């Protein structure tokens, strides 16, 4: 009902959901490997959030926005989880992105401080 019996609507919503999720995960995780995985190798949380986000996009385009409260709530939950992953608060079991030399990539962590001042007045 949500896809309005059009297979293209479903495929389009899935593609949008995958790209939206990839936008959050791409800096650190190998999105090609994540979404190419099959069967038991697929991460169940990623599957759930792809479905939630795809259904949100399909419901948003449906007449009278059927079930939009639940879809909006699930969409917000998915985005909150993705933001937490992006900020490093949640570390999912996903393949890390690899550089050309097969080393891990991602956002580097830099630490430092100002020069110590030993002035006694």
PDB file of C-alpha atoms in Angstrom:
ATOM      1  CA  UNK A   1       0.000   0.000   0.000  1.00  0.00           C
ATOM      2  CA  UNK A   2       2.783   2.427   0.932  1.00  0.00           C
ATOM      3  CA  UNK A   3       4.694   1.842  -2.303  1.00  0.00           C
ATOM      4  CA  UNK A   4       1.424   2.320  -4.198  1.00  0.00           C
ATOM      5  CA  UNK A   5       2.030  -1.061  -5.899  1.00  0.00           C
ATOM      6  CA  UNK A   6       4.866   0.429  -7.931  1.00  0.00           C
ATOM      7  CA  UNK A   7       8.141  -1.512  -7.705  1.00  0.00           C
ATOM      8  CA  UNK A   8      10.071   1.600  -8.775  1.00  0.00           C
ATOM      9  CA  UNK A   9       8.799   3.490  -5.698  1.00  0.00           C
ATOM     10  CA  UNK A  10      10.172   0.762  -3.418  1.00  0.00           C
ATOM     11  CA  UNK A  11      13.513   0.557  -5.221  1.00  0.00           C
ATOM     12  CA  UNK A  12      13.859   4.336  -5.194  1.00  0.00           C
ATOM     13  CA  UNK A  13      13.111   4.517  -1.450  1.00  0.00           C
ATOM     14  CA  UNK A  14      15.649   1.738  -0.755  1.00  0.00           C
ATOM     15  CA  UNK A  15      18.307   3.532  -2.799  1.00  0.00           C
ATOM     16  CA  UNK A  16      17.608   6.800  -0.954  1.00  0.00           C
ATOM     17  CA  UNK A  17      17.813   5.025   2.413  1.00  0.00           C
ATOM     18  CA  UNK A  18      21.100   3.304   1.541  1.00  0.00           C
ATOM     19  CA  UNK A  19      22.618   6.579   0.355  1.00  0.00           C
ATOM     20  CA  UNK A  20      21.400   8.421   3.457  1.00  0.00           C
ATOM     21  CA  UNK A  21      22.928   5.776   5.738  1.00  0.00           C
ATOM     22  CA  UNK A  22      26.129   5.730   3.667  1.00  0.00           C
ATOM     23  CA  UNK A  23      26.463   9.471   4.167  1.00  0.00           C
ATOM     24  CA  UNK A  24      26.792   8.887   7.905  1.00  0.00           C
ATOM     25  CA  UNK A  25      28.974   5.769   7.720  1.00  0.00           C
ATOM     26  CA  UNK A  26      31.202   6.434   4.699  1.00  0.00           C
ATOM     27  CA  UNK A  27      33.967   8.370   6.532  1.00  0.00           C
ATOM     28  CA  UNK A  28      34.856   5.328   8.636  1.00  0.00           C
ATOM     29  CA  UNK A  29      33.128   2.218   7.285  1.00  0.00           C
ATOM     30  CA  UNK A  30      33.256   0.325   3.995  1.00  0.00           C
ATOM     31  CA  UNK A  31      29.717   0.988   2.733  1.00  0.00           C
ATOM     32  CA  UNK A  32      30.223  -1.104  -0.402  1.00  0.00           C
ATOM     33  CA  UNK A  33      30.982  -4.162   1.755  1.00  0.00           C
ATOM     34  CA  UNK A  34      28.185  -3.360   4.206  1.00  0.00           C
ATOM     35  CA  UNK A  35      25.488  -3.224   1.519  1.00  0.00           C
ATOM     36  CA  UNK A  36      26.959  -6.034  -0.623  1.00  0.00           C
ATOM     37  CA  UNK A  37      26.810  -8.524   2.261  1.00  0.00           C
ATOM     38  CA  UNK A  38      24.275 -11.319   1.954  1.00  0.00           C
ATOM     39  CA  UNK A  39      22.532 -13.731   4.294  1.00  0.00           C
ATOM     40  CA  UNK A  40      23.946 -14.011   7.809  1.00  0.00           C
ATOM     41  CA  UNK A  41      26.807 -11.644   6.926  1.00  0.00           C
ATOM     42  CA  UNK A  42      24.358  -8.726   6.827  1.00  0.00           C
ATOM     43  CA  UNK A  43      24.211  -6.524   9.915  1.00  0.00           C
ATOM     44  CA  UNK A  44      20.659  -6.785  11.333  1.00  0.00           C
ATOM     45  CA  UNK A  45      20.644  -3.198  12.617  1.00  0.00           C
ATOM     46  CA  UNK A  46      21.590  -1.834   9.212  1.00  0.00           C
ATOM     47  CA  UNK A  47      18.787  -3.892   7.643  1.00  0.00           C
ATOM     48  CA  UNK A  48      16.293  -2.529  10.186  1.00  0.00           C
ATOM     49  CA  UNK A  49      17.362   1.088   9.662  1.00  0.00           C
ATOM     50  CA  UNK A  50      17.345   0.780   5.863  1.00  0.00           C
ATOM     51  CA  UNK A  51      13.775  -0.527   6.118  1.00  0.00           C
ATOM     52  CA  UNK A  52      12.751   2.237   8.565  1.00  0.00           C
ATOM     53  CA  UNK A  53      14.219   5.008   6.429  1.00  0.00           C
ATOM     54  CA  UNK A  54      12.861   3.538   3.163  1.00  0.00           C
ATOM     55  CA  UNK A  55       9.378   3.179   4.679  1.00  0.00           C
ATOM     56  CA  UNK A  56       9.588   6.753   5.977  1.00  0.00           C
ATOM     57  CA  UNK A  57      10.348   8.040   2.469  1.00  0.00           C
ATOM     58  CA  UNK A  58       7.557   5.946   0.946  1.00  0.00           C
ATOM     59  CA  UNK A  59       5.044   7.017   3.625  1.00  0.00           C
ATOM     60  CA  UNK A  60       5.974  10.655   3.127  1.00  0.00           C
ATOM     61  CA  UNK A  61       4.964  10.413  -0.528  1.00  0.00           C
ATOM     62  CA  UNK A  62       1.775   8.412   0.120  1.00  0.00           C
ATOM     63  CA  UNK A  63      -1.648  10.038  -0.025  1.00  0.00           C
ATOM     64  CA  UNK A  64      -2.787  11.401   3.355  1.00  0.00           C
ATOM     65  CA  UNK A  65       0.622  10.419   4.783  1.00  0.00           C
ATOM     66  CA  UNK A  66      -0.641   7.074   6.077  1.00  0.00           C
ATOM     67  CA  UNK A  67       1.012   6.034   9.359  1.00  0.00           C
ATOM     68  CA  UNK A  68       3.337   9.012   9.288  1.00  0.00           C
ATOM     69  CA  UNK A  69       3.634   9.307  13.092  1.00  0.00           C
ATOM     70  CA  UNK A  70       5.141   5.851  13.508  1.00  0.00           C
ATOM     71  CA  UNK A  71       7.321   6.230  10.419  1.00  0.00           C
ATOM     72  CA  UNK A  72       8.617   9.620  11.611  1.00  0.00           C
ATOM     73  CA  UNK A  73       9.413   8.181  15.028  1.00  0.00           C
ATOM     74  CA  UNK A  74      11.300   5.231  13.517  1.00  0.00           C
ATOM     75  CA  UNK A  75      13.109   7.544  11.078  1.00  0.00           C
ATOM     76  CA  UNK A  76      14.218   9.835  13.913  1.00  0.00           C
ATOM     77  CA  UNK A  77      15.454   6.810  15.849  1.00  0.00           C
ATOM     78  CA  UNK A  78      17.485   5.624  12.849  1.00  0.00           C
ATOM     79  CA  UNK A  79      19.056   9.051  12.324  1.00  0.00           C
ATOM     80  CA  UNK A  80      19.892   9.346  16.033  1.00  0.00           C
ATOM     81  CA  UNK A  81      21.645   5.955  15.897  1.00  0.00           C
ATOM     82  CA  UNK A  82      23.551   6.945  12.748  1.00  0.00           C
ATOM     83  CA  UNK A  83      24.674  10.220  14.332  1.00  0.00           C
ATOM     84  CA  UNK A  84      25.893   8.309  17.397  1.00  0.00           C
ATOM     85  CA  UNK A  85      27.872   5.950  15.146  1.00  0.00           C
ATOM     86  CA  UNK A  86      29.292   8.908  13.261  1.00  0.00           C
ATOM     87  CA  UNK A  87      30.358  10.593  16.522  1.00  0.00           C
ATOM     88  CA  UNK A  88      31.962   7.396  17.825  1.00  0.00           C
ATOM     89  CA  UNK A  89      29.517   6.894  20.708  1.00  0.00           C
ATOM     90  CA  UNK A  90      28.278   3.633  19.163  1.00  0.00           C
ATOM     91  CA  UNK A  91      30.645   1.210  17.445  1.00  0.00           C
ATOM     92  CA  UNK A  92      28.689  -1.258  15.273  1.00  0.00           C
ATOM     93  CA  UNK A  93      30.128  -4.505  13.988  1.00  0.00           C
ATOM     94  CA  UNK A  94      30.721  -3.233  10.461  1.00  0.00           C
ATOM     95  CA  UNK A  95      33.718  -3.547   8.119  1.00  0.00           C
ATOM     96  CA  UNK A  96      36.046  -0.561   8.333  1.00  0.00           C
ATOM     97  CA  UNK A  97      36.941   1.349   5.194  1.00  0.00           C
ATOM     98  CA  UNK A  98      40.388   0.555   3.777  1.00  0.00           C
ATOM     99  CA  UNK A  99      42.841   2.922   2.155  1.00  0.00           C
ATOM    100  CA  UNK A 100      44.755   2.096  -1.006  1.00  0.00           C
ATOM    101  CA  UNK A 101      47.489   0.497   1.104  1.00  0.00           C
ATOM    102  CA  UNK A 102      44.842  -1.640   2.898  1.00  0.00           C
ATOM    103  CA  UNK A 103      45.280   0.284   6.136  1.00  0.00           C
ATOM    104  CA  UNK A 104      42.215   1.575   7.947  1.00  0.00           C
ATOM    105  CA  UNK A 105      40.898   4.967   7.018  1.00  0.00           C
ATOM    106  CA  UNK A 106      38.607   7.328   8.795  1.00  0.00           C
ATOM    107  CA  UNK A 107      38.810  10.567  10.643  1.00  0.00           C
ATOM    108  CA  UNK A 108      42.183  10.879  12.400  1.00  0.00           C
ATOM    109  CA  UNK A 109      42.247  11.783  16.076  1.00  0.00           C
ATOM    110  CA  UNK A 110      44.606  14.619  16.911  1.00  0.00           C
ATOM    111  CA  UNK A 111      45.541  15.491  20.489  1.00  0.00           C
ATOM    112  CA  UNK A 112      47.520  18.414  21.810  1.00  0.00           C
ATOM    113  CA  UNK A 113      47.580  21.395  24.101  1.00  0.00           C
ATOM    114  CA  UNK A 114      48.954  24.878  24.434  1.00  0.00           C
ATOM    115  CA  UNK A 115      52.570  25.479  25.445  1.00  0.00           C
ATOM    116  CA  UNK A 116      52.979  25.264  29.222  1.00  0.00           C
ATOM    117  CA  UNK A 117      53.591  28.627  30.874  1.00  0.00           C
ATOM    118  CA  UNK A 118      55.766  28.577  34.009  1.00  0.00           C
ATOM    119  CA  UNK A 119      55.430  32.220  34.946  1.00  0.00           C
ATOM    120  CA  UNK A 120      55.114  32.852  38.672  1.00  0.00           C
ATOM    121  CA  UNK A 121      54.065  36.344  39.606  1.00  0.00           C
TER     122      UNK A 121
END
